Amino acid sequence: DAGITQSPRHKVTETGTPVTLRCHQTENHRYMYWYRQDPGHGLRLIHYSYGVKDTDKGEVSDGYSVSRSKTEDFLLTLESATSSQTSVYFCAISEGNSGRDEQYFGPGTRLTVT
Amino acid sequence: AQKVTQAQTEISVVEKEDVTLDCVYETRDTTYYLFWYKQPPSGELVFLIRRNSFDEQNEISGRYSWNFQKSTSSFNFTITASQVVDSAVYFCALSEAWTGANSKLTFGKGITLSVRP
């Protein structure tokens, strides 16, 4: 199994509060991704990183920011949480990004915004 | 833009039945990759298979087999003699080959498979 952990695994927070989710990998992979999973939508890419301090937006990036100061850590921040951000968040990693590289996923974080 | 359609949302079968999960994709690229992932009730996502657009050979791995047909833009997944442990959500995904920008993985909405004893 790929060494990917996410913390916290579960979180309940109130609307308007900032929230940070952490993804940690021990594989030394260059690429890291944040997805959200919602019923009827599958997985949608929020942001991704192609190296330390190198990040880019995915298809549903509004309301989210990311940072990557070390190869092993990729943080996702909800600047002011809203109920629409209630979701399961998955981190993924891949060795390359040529299209053929499979992504390996962390266990997920279930976030509830009340 | 790339797109993956999994028209079946839920499938229920009895153990030992064969079941096929459909995946239809759209892409403008001639080089691309297709993937299947499994998400069991425990929630983690497990990589099952990758196929590139130049390899249309069917793949078999134990009870699992995959049929890739470029003519119909389909990459279907068949489970033979299904078991209760096969109960999961199955995602098909598409990635276009690197073109100088970072490649992205596009997922279908998933198919929930329930295998009843």
Short mmCIF file of C-alpha atoms in Angstrom, two decimals:
data_model
loop_
_atom_site.label_atom_id
_atom_site.label_comp_id
_atom_site.label_asym_id
_atom_site.label_seq_id
_atom_site.Cartn_x
_atom_site.Cartn_y
_atom_site.Cartn_z
CA ASP A 1 0.00 0.00 0.00
CA ALA A 2 1.16 3.51 -0.84
CA GLY A 3 2.16 5.41 2.29
CA ILE A 4 -0.46 8.13 2.35
CA THR A 5 -2.14 9.43 5.47
CA GLN A 6 -4.74 12.11 5.90
CA SER A 7 -5.60 14.05 9.01
CA PRO A 8 -8.01 14.49 10.50
CA ARG A 9 -10.10 11.56 9.33
CA HIS A 10 -13.31 13.14 10.50
CA LYS A 11 -14.14 16.73 11.28
CA VAL A 12 -17.25 18.71 12.11
CA THR A 13 -16.96 22.46 11.88
CA GLU A 14 -19.19 25.50 11.77
CA THR A 15 -19.95 27.68 8.79
CA GLY A 16 -17.47 30.50 8.43
CA THR A 17 -14.55 28.87 10.22
CA PRO A 18 -11.27 28.07 8.48
CA VAL A 19 -10.34 24.41 8.16
CA THR A 20 -7.07 22.80 7.13
CA LEU A 21 -6.74 19.20 5.99
CA ARG A 22 -3.38 17.55 5.79
CA CYS A 23 -2.05 14.92 3.44
CA HIS A 24 1.24 13.22 4.22
CA GLN A 25 3.11 10.79 1.98
CA THR A 26 6.18 8.67 2.53
CA GLU A 27 6.67 7.70 -1.13
CA ASN A 28 8.61 10.82 -2.19
CA HIS A 29 6.25 11.24 -5.16
CA ARG A 30 6.36 14.55 -6.92
CA TYR A 31 2.66 14.92 -7.67
CA MET A 32 -0.08 15.33 -5.10
CA TYR A 33 -3.78 15.99 -5.56
CA TRP A 34 -6.86 16.93 -3.58
CA TYR A 35 -10.27 15.63 -4.66
CA ARG A 36 -13.71 15.86 -3.21
CA GLN A 37 -16.27 13.09 -3.51
CA ASP A 38 -19.96 13.86 -3.50
CA PRO A 39 -22.94 11.64 -4.31
CA GLY A 40 -23.79 11.84 -7.99
CA HIS A 41 -20.55 13.61 -8.87
CA GLY A 42 -17.84 11.02 -8.50
CA LEU A 43 -14.45 12.52 -7.70
CA ARG A 44 -13.62 16.05 -8.70
CA LEU A 45 -10.20 17.63 -8.63
CA ILE A 46 -9.81 20.65 -6.35
CA HIS A 47 -6.10 21.47 -6.58
CA TYR A 48 -2.93 19.65 -7.36
CA SER A 49 0.79 20.11 -6.86
CA TYR A 50 3.63 19.27 -9.21
CA GLY A 51 6.42 20.07 -6.80
CA VAL A 52 7.31 21.98 -3.66
CA LYS A 53 5.61 25.37 -3.84
CA ASP A 54 4.17 24.49 -7.28
CA THR A 55 0.40 24.18 -7.33
CA ASP A 56 -2.46 24.66 -9.75
CA LYS A 57 -6.23 24.71 -9.74
CA GLY A 58 -8.56 21.87 -10.59
CA GLU A 59 -12.16 22.04 -11.69
CA VAL A 60 -13.70 22.94 -8.31
CA SER A 61 -11.10 25.21 -6.68
CA ASP A 62 -13.30 28.09 -5.55
CA GLY A 63 -13.21 28.48 -1.77
CA TYR A 64 -10.11 26.33 -1.39
CA SER A 65 -6.40 27.05 -1.20
CA VAL A 66 -3.42 24.71 -0.95
CA SER A 67 0.18 24.81 0.10
CA ARG A 68 3.13 22.51 -0.27
CA SER A 69 6.25 23.50 1.61
CA LYS A 70 7.73 19.99 1.71
CA THR A 71 7.60 17.09 -0.71
CA GLU A 72 5.74 14.94 1.77
CA ASP A 73 3.00 17.33 2.86
CA PHE A 74 0.12 18.88 0.94
CA LEU A 75 -2.35 21.04 2.84
CA LEU A 76 -5.86 21.93 1.79
CA THR A 77 -7.45 24.96 3.43
CA LEU A 78 -11.08 25.97 3.37
CA GLU A 79 -10.76 29.66 4.02
CA SER A 80 -14.31 30.09 5.32
CA ALA A 81 -16.17 26.81 5.37
CA THR A 82 -19.66 26.63 3.88
CA SER A 83 -22.25 23.87 4.00
CA SER A 84 -21.64 23.15 0.32
CA GLN A 85 -18.14 22.04 1.27
CA THR A 86 -19.49 19.16 3.32
CA SER A 87 -17.90 16.25 1.52
CA VAL A 88 -15.35 13.47 1.66
CA TYR A 89 -11.91 14.73 0.72
CA PHE A 90 -9.29 12.46 -0.78
CA CYS A 91 -5.64 13.10 -1.26
CA ALA A 92 -3.79 11.25 -4.01
CA ILE A 93 -0.20 10.94 -5.16
CA SER A 94 1.50 9.87 -8.34
CA GLU A 95 5.08 9.39 -9.34
CA GLY A 96 4.70 11.19 -12.64
CA ASN A 97 2.07 13.13 -14.50
CA SER A 98 2.42 11.97 -18.06
CA GLY A 99 -1.12 10.66 -18.14
CA ARG A 100 -0.15 7.03 -17.74
CA ASP A 101 0.71 7.29 -14.04
CA GLU A 102 -1.86 5.80 -11.76
CA GLN A 103 -2.79 7.79 -8.71
CA TYR A 104 -2.83 6.26 -5.26
CA PHE A 105 -5.31 7.54 -2.77
CA GLY A 106 -5.30 8.25 0.92
CA PRO A 107 -8.05 6.99 3.25
CA GLY A 108 -10.14 10.17 2.99
CA THR A 109 -11.37 12.85 5.37
CA ARG A 110 -15.06 13.22 6.06
CA LEU A 111 -15.82 16.90 6.64
CA THR A 112 -19.17 18.15 7.85
CA VAL A 113 -19.90 21.86 7.88
CA THR A 114 -22.89 22.78 10.06
CA ALA B 1 -12.59 18.20 -23.06
CA GLN B 2 -12.42 14.70 -21.74
CA LYS B 3 -15.46 13.00 -20.29
CA VAL B 4 -16.30 9.65 -18.72
CA THR B 5 -19.83 8.30 -18.58
CA GLN B 6 -20.90 5.45 -16.36
CA ALA B 7 -24.58 5.22 -17.24
CA GLN B 8 -25.36 2.48 -14.73
CA THR B 9 -25.64 3.96 -11.24
CA GLU B 10 -26.54 0.89 -9.22
CA ILE B 11 -26.40 -2.82 -10.02
CA SER B 12 -27.56 -5.63 -7.78
CA VAL B 13 -26.73 -9.26 -8.47
CA VAL B 14 -26.82 -12.54 -6.65
CA GLU B 15 -23.54 -14.17 -5.75
CA LYS B 16 -21.96 -16.22 -8.55
CA GLU B 17 -23.65 -14.20 -11.28
CA ASP B 18 -21.47 -12.48 -13.85
CA VAL B 19 -21.78 -8.72 -14.04
CA THR B 20 -20.49 -6.12 -16.49
CA LEU B 21 -19.87 -2.50 -15.57
CA ASP B 22 -19.97 -0.14 -18.53
CA CYS B 23 -17.70 2.82 -19.18
CA VAL B 24 -17.87 5.15 -22.17
CA TYR B 25 -15.36 7.92 -22.65
CA GLU B 26 -14.82 10.98 -24.82
CA THR B 27 -11.49 12.48 -25.73
CA ARG B 28 -9.91 14.32 -28.63
CA ASP B 29 -6.49 12.85 -28.00
CA THR B 30 -5.18 9.84 -29.84
CA THR B 31 -3.04 8.89 -26.87
CA TYR B 32 -4.81 8.45 -23.58
CA TYR B 33 -5.10 6.14 -20.61
CA LEU B 34 -8.08 4.49 -18.98
CA PHE B 35 -8.31 3.33 -15.40
CA TRP B 36 -10.64 1.45 -13.11
CA TYR B 37 -10.73 2.04 -9.36
CA LYS B 38 -12.68 0.20 -6.67
CA GLN B 39 -14.09 1.82 -3.55
CA PRO B 40 -15.26 -0.81 -1.04
CA PRO B 41 -17.60 0.09 1.85
CA SER B 42 -14.56 0.92 3.99
CA GLY B 43 -14.08 3.98 1.77
CA GLU B 44 -10.57 3.76 0.38
CA LEU B 45 -9.95 3.92 -3.36
CA VAL B 46 -8.05 1.03 -4.83
CA PHE B 47 -6.38 1.11 -8.23
CA LEU B 48 -7.37 -1.90 -10.36
CA ILE B 49 -6.06 -1.45 -13.89
CA ARG B 50 -4.60 0.97 -16.41
CA ARG B 51 -4.93 0.65 -20.18
CA ASN B 52 -3.35 2.81 -22.88
CA SER B 53 -5.10 3.75 -26.08
CA PHE B 54 -2.76 1.71 -28.26
CA ASP B 55 -3.42 -1.56 -26.52
CA GLU B 56 -6.82 -3.01 -27.28
CA GLN B 57 -6.06 -6.46 -25.98
CA ASN B 58 -8.49 -7.66 -23.38
CA GLU B 59 -7.07 -8.07 -19.91
CA ILE B 60 -7.94 -10.84 -17.50
CA SER B 61 -6.93 -11.02 -13.89
CA GLY B 62 -8.56 -13.86 -12.00
CA ARG B 63 -12.31 -13.21 -11.98
CA TYR B 64 -11.85 -9.73 -13.42
CA SER B 65 -11.66 -8.92 -17.10
CA TRP B 66 -11.62 -5.71 -19.07
CA ASN B 67 -12.79 -5.15 -22.64
CA PHE B 68 -11.39 -2.08 -24.36
CA GLN B 69 -12.96 -1.12 -27.70
CA LYS B 70 -11.82 2.09 -29.35
CA SER B 71 -14.51 1.77 -32.03
CA THR B 72 -17.20 2.31 -29.41
CA SER B 73 -15.05 4.37 -26.98
CA SER B 74 -15.76 1.87 -24.25
CA PHE B 75 -13.74 0.23 -21.50
CA ASN B 76 -16.04 -2.25 -19.80
CA PHE B 77 -15.27 -4.27 -16.70
CA THR B 78 -16.66 -7.76 -16.12
CA ILE B 79 -16.64 -9.67 -12.87
CA THR B 80 -17.16 -13.38 -13.32
CA ALA B 81 -18.79 -15.43 -10.58
CA SER B 82 -19.31 -12.40 -8.39
CA GLN B 83 -18.74 -12.59 -4.65
CA VAL B 84 -20.04 -10.55 -1.74
CA VAL B 85 -16.57 -9.01 -1.37
CA ASP B 86 -17.00 -7.47 -4.81
CA SER B 87 -19.65 -5.15 -3.40
CA ALA B 88 -18.23 -1.66 -3.90
CA VAL B 89 -18.42 1.49 -5.95
CA TYR B 90 -16.42 1.19 -9.16
CA PHE B 91 -15.01 4.21 -10.93
CA CYS B 92 -13.78 4.45 -14.48
CA ALA B 93 -11.32 7.28 -15.22
CA LEU B 94 -9.57 8.83 -18.21
CA SER B 95 -6.28 10.65 -18.53
CA GLU B 96 -4.94 12.26 -21.65
CA ALA B 97 -1.27 11.94 -22.46
CA TRP B 98 1.09 14.63 -21.32
CA THR B 99 1.11 17.50 -23.75
CA GLY B 100 3.37 19.88 -21.90
CA ALA B 101 0.74 20.73 -19.33
CA ASN B 102 0.00 18.63 -16.33
CA SER B 103 -2.28 15.75 -17.18
CA LYS B 104 -5.50 15.37 -15.20
CA LEU B 105 -7.56 12.35 -14.31
CA THR B 106 -11.27 12.62 -15.06
CA PHE B 107 -13.57 10.25 -13.20
CA GLY B 108 -16.98 8.91 -14.04
CA LYS B 109 -19.67 9.15 -11.37
CA GLY B 110 -19.24 5.58 -10.30
CA ILE B 111 -21.35 2.42 -10.27
CA THR B 112 -22.53 0.94 -6.99
CA LEU B 113 -22.40 -2.84 -7.19
CA SER B 114 -24.21 -4.89 -4.58
CA VAL B 115 -23.64 -8.62 -4.52
CA ARG B 116 -26.22 -10.48 -2.44
CA PRO B 117 -25.45 -13.85 -0.89
#
